[in-house]
Every structure is written in structure tokens, then in C-alpha cells.
XYZ file of C-alpha atoms in Angstrom:
101
model
C 2.387 4.417 -19.121
C 1.902 7.054 -21.848
C -1.563 7.388 -20.971
C -0.761 7.879 -17.346
C 1.760 10.601 -18.050
C -0.648 12.413 -20.784
C -3.425 12.275 -18.313
C -1.529 13.873 -15.391
C -0.096 16.458 -17.722
C -3.466 17.291 -18.923
C -4.824 17.741 -15.432
C -1.899 19.734 -14.162
C -2.160 22.093 -16.997
C -5.965 22.857 -16.176
C -4.793 22.947 -12.388
C -2.089 25.592 -13.335
C -4.331 27.706 -15.119
C -6.390 28.087 -12.140
C -3.567 28.320 -9.680
C -0.498 29.718 -11.519
C 1.810 30.297 -8.366
C 1.504 26.628 -7.185
C 5.053 25.620 -8.199
C 5.277 22.834 -5.773
C 2.913 20.632 -7.263
C 4.607 21.137 -10.822
C 7.915 20.165 -9.293
C 6.636 17.272 -7.404
C 5.070 15.949 -10.727
C 8.316 16.504 -12.547
C 10.185 14.517 -10.289
C 7.524 11.727 -10.533
C 7.670 11.887 -14.204
C 11.389 11.620 -14.275
C 11.199 8.643 -12.053
C 8.596 7.085 -14.234
C 10.723 7.260 -17.161
C 14.111 6.259 -15.710
C 12.683 3.392 -13.413
C 13.163 -0.067 -15.232
C 9.707 -1.566 -15.809
C 9.431 -5.060 -14.368
C 6.230 -7.072 -14.783
C 5.515 -6.544 -11.001
C 5.866 -2.852 -11.314
C 3.844 -2.703 -14.339
C 1.017 -4.374 -12.330
C 1.173 -2.180 -9.609
C 1.088 0.891 -11.893
C -1.850 -0.519 -13.795
C -3.544 -0.835 -10.211
C -3.067 2.795 -9.424
C -4.245 3.807 -12.881
C -7.361 1.626 -12.444
C -7.853 3.629 -9.036
C -7.241 6.823 -10.634
C -9.922 6.044 -13.227
C -12.517 5.554 -10.757
C -11.774 8.494 -8.371
C -10.154 10.941 -10.858
C -7.944 12.382 -7.961
C -4.640 13.179 -9.887
C -2.877 14.616 -6.816
C -3.507 11.358 -4.893
C -2.173 9.554 -7.989
C 1.098 11.711 -7.977
C 1.606 11.068 -4.142
C 0.997 7.387 -4.619
C 3.466 7.116 -7.693
C 6.048 9.368 -5.863
C 5.837 6.933 -2.577
C 6.120 3.693 -4.891
C 8.901 4.911 -7.319
C 11.112 6.549 -4.703
C 12.818 3.457 -3.406
C 13.405 2.083 -6.880
C 16.671 2.155 -8.616
C 16.557 4.575 -11.521
C 18.903 4.263 -14.353
C 21.055 7.044 -14.736
C 21.491 8.363 -18.315
C 24.495 10.528 -19.138
C 24.116 13.024 -21.841
C 25.748 12.492 -25.151
C 28.913 14.271 -25.950
C 28.845 16.750 -28.626
C 30.235 15.384 -31.995
C 33.635 16.386 -32.923
C 34.299 16.430 -36.500
C 38.147 16.411 -35.847
C 38.255 12.825 -34.597
C 36.768 11.316 -37.812
C 39.222 9.069 -39.714
C 38.520 7.741 -42.871
C 39.558 4.103 -42.986
C 39.166 1.710 -46.212
C 39.886 -1.764 -46.915
C 40.801 -3.205 -50.106
C 40.001 -7.033 -50.746
C 42.232 -8.588 -53.137
C 40.418 -11.611 -54.975
């Protein structure tokens, strides 16, 4: 999974150097990347992702890979992650226990 993300990031960076005004491709990849990270990785999904990766390695069409991944991951249940609340020092309490033997 990490290889897939790194490879597409590399290809996208090269593409954006040539075409810096193409924001839609970058937004599409960001959506797909979020889905890749937040979708639970089941055995079957990993098999499908490996199949897409293998196909990409043979044809090197990263835009097609992004489209296929978006289509594949769009219907999957993503895990919603809530951001952590900031740490509040005022709520700290010191609790001690004294064991008598």
C-alpha cells in the first residue's frame, strides 16, 4: 500500500511540474489517498489492490490507476477519524494510593 501511494505521489509531482494549473487531478488523488488510508483493509480488498498495482506496473498509467482506485474505494465504508481534543492541563488530578502492609 505504501509503495502504491509513494509511486502515485512521485508521478503526480512530476506531472504537476509540467502542468501546474491542473488542480482537479491533484484533488482527485487526495480524495483517493484519503480513502486508501481510511478504508479498512480486508483480505479481499488487499487482493484487489495488489491486482491493480500489478496492472499499473505493466502499463505505467498512473491516471488510470487513480481512476480505478477511486471507483473501487468509493462504495467502501471509510472509518471516520475524529481529531484529538487539545490537552487541558487544568483537568489534571494527582491521585495517590497508599498500600498498608
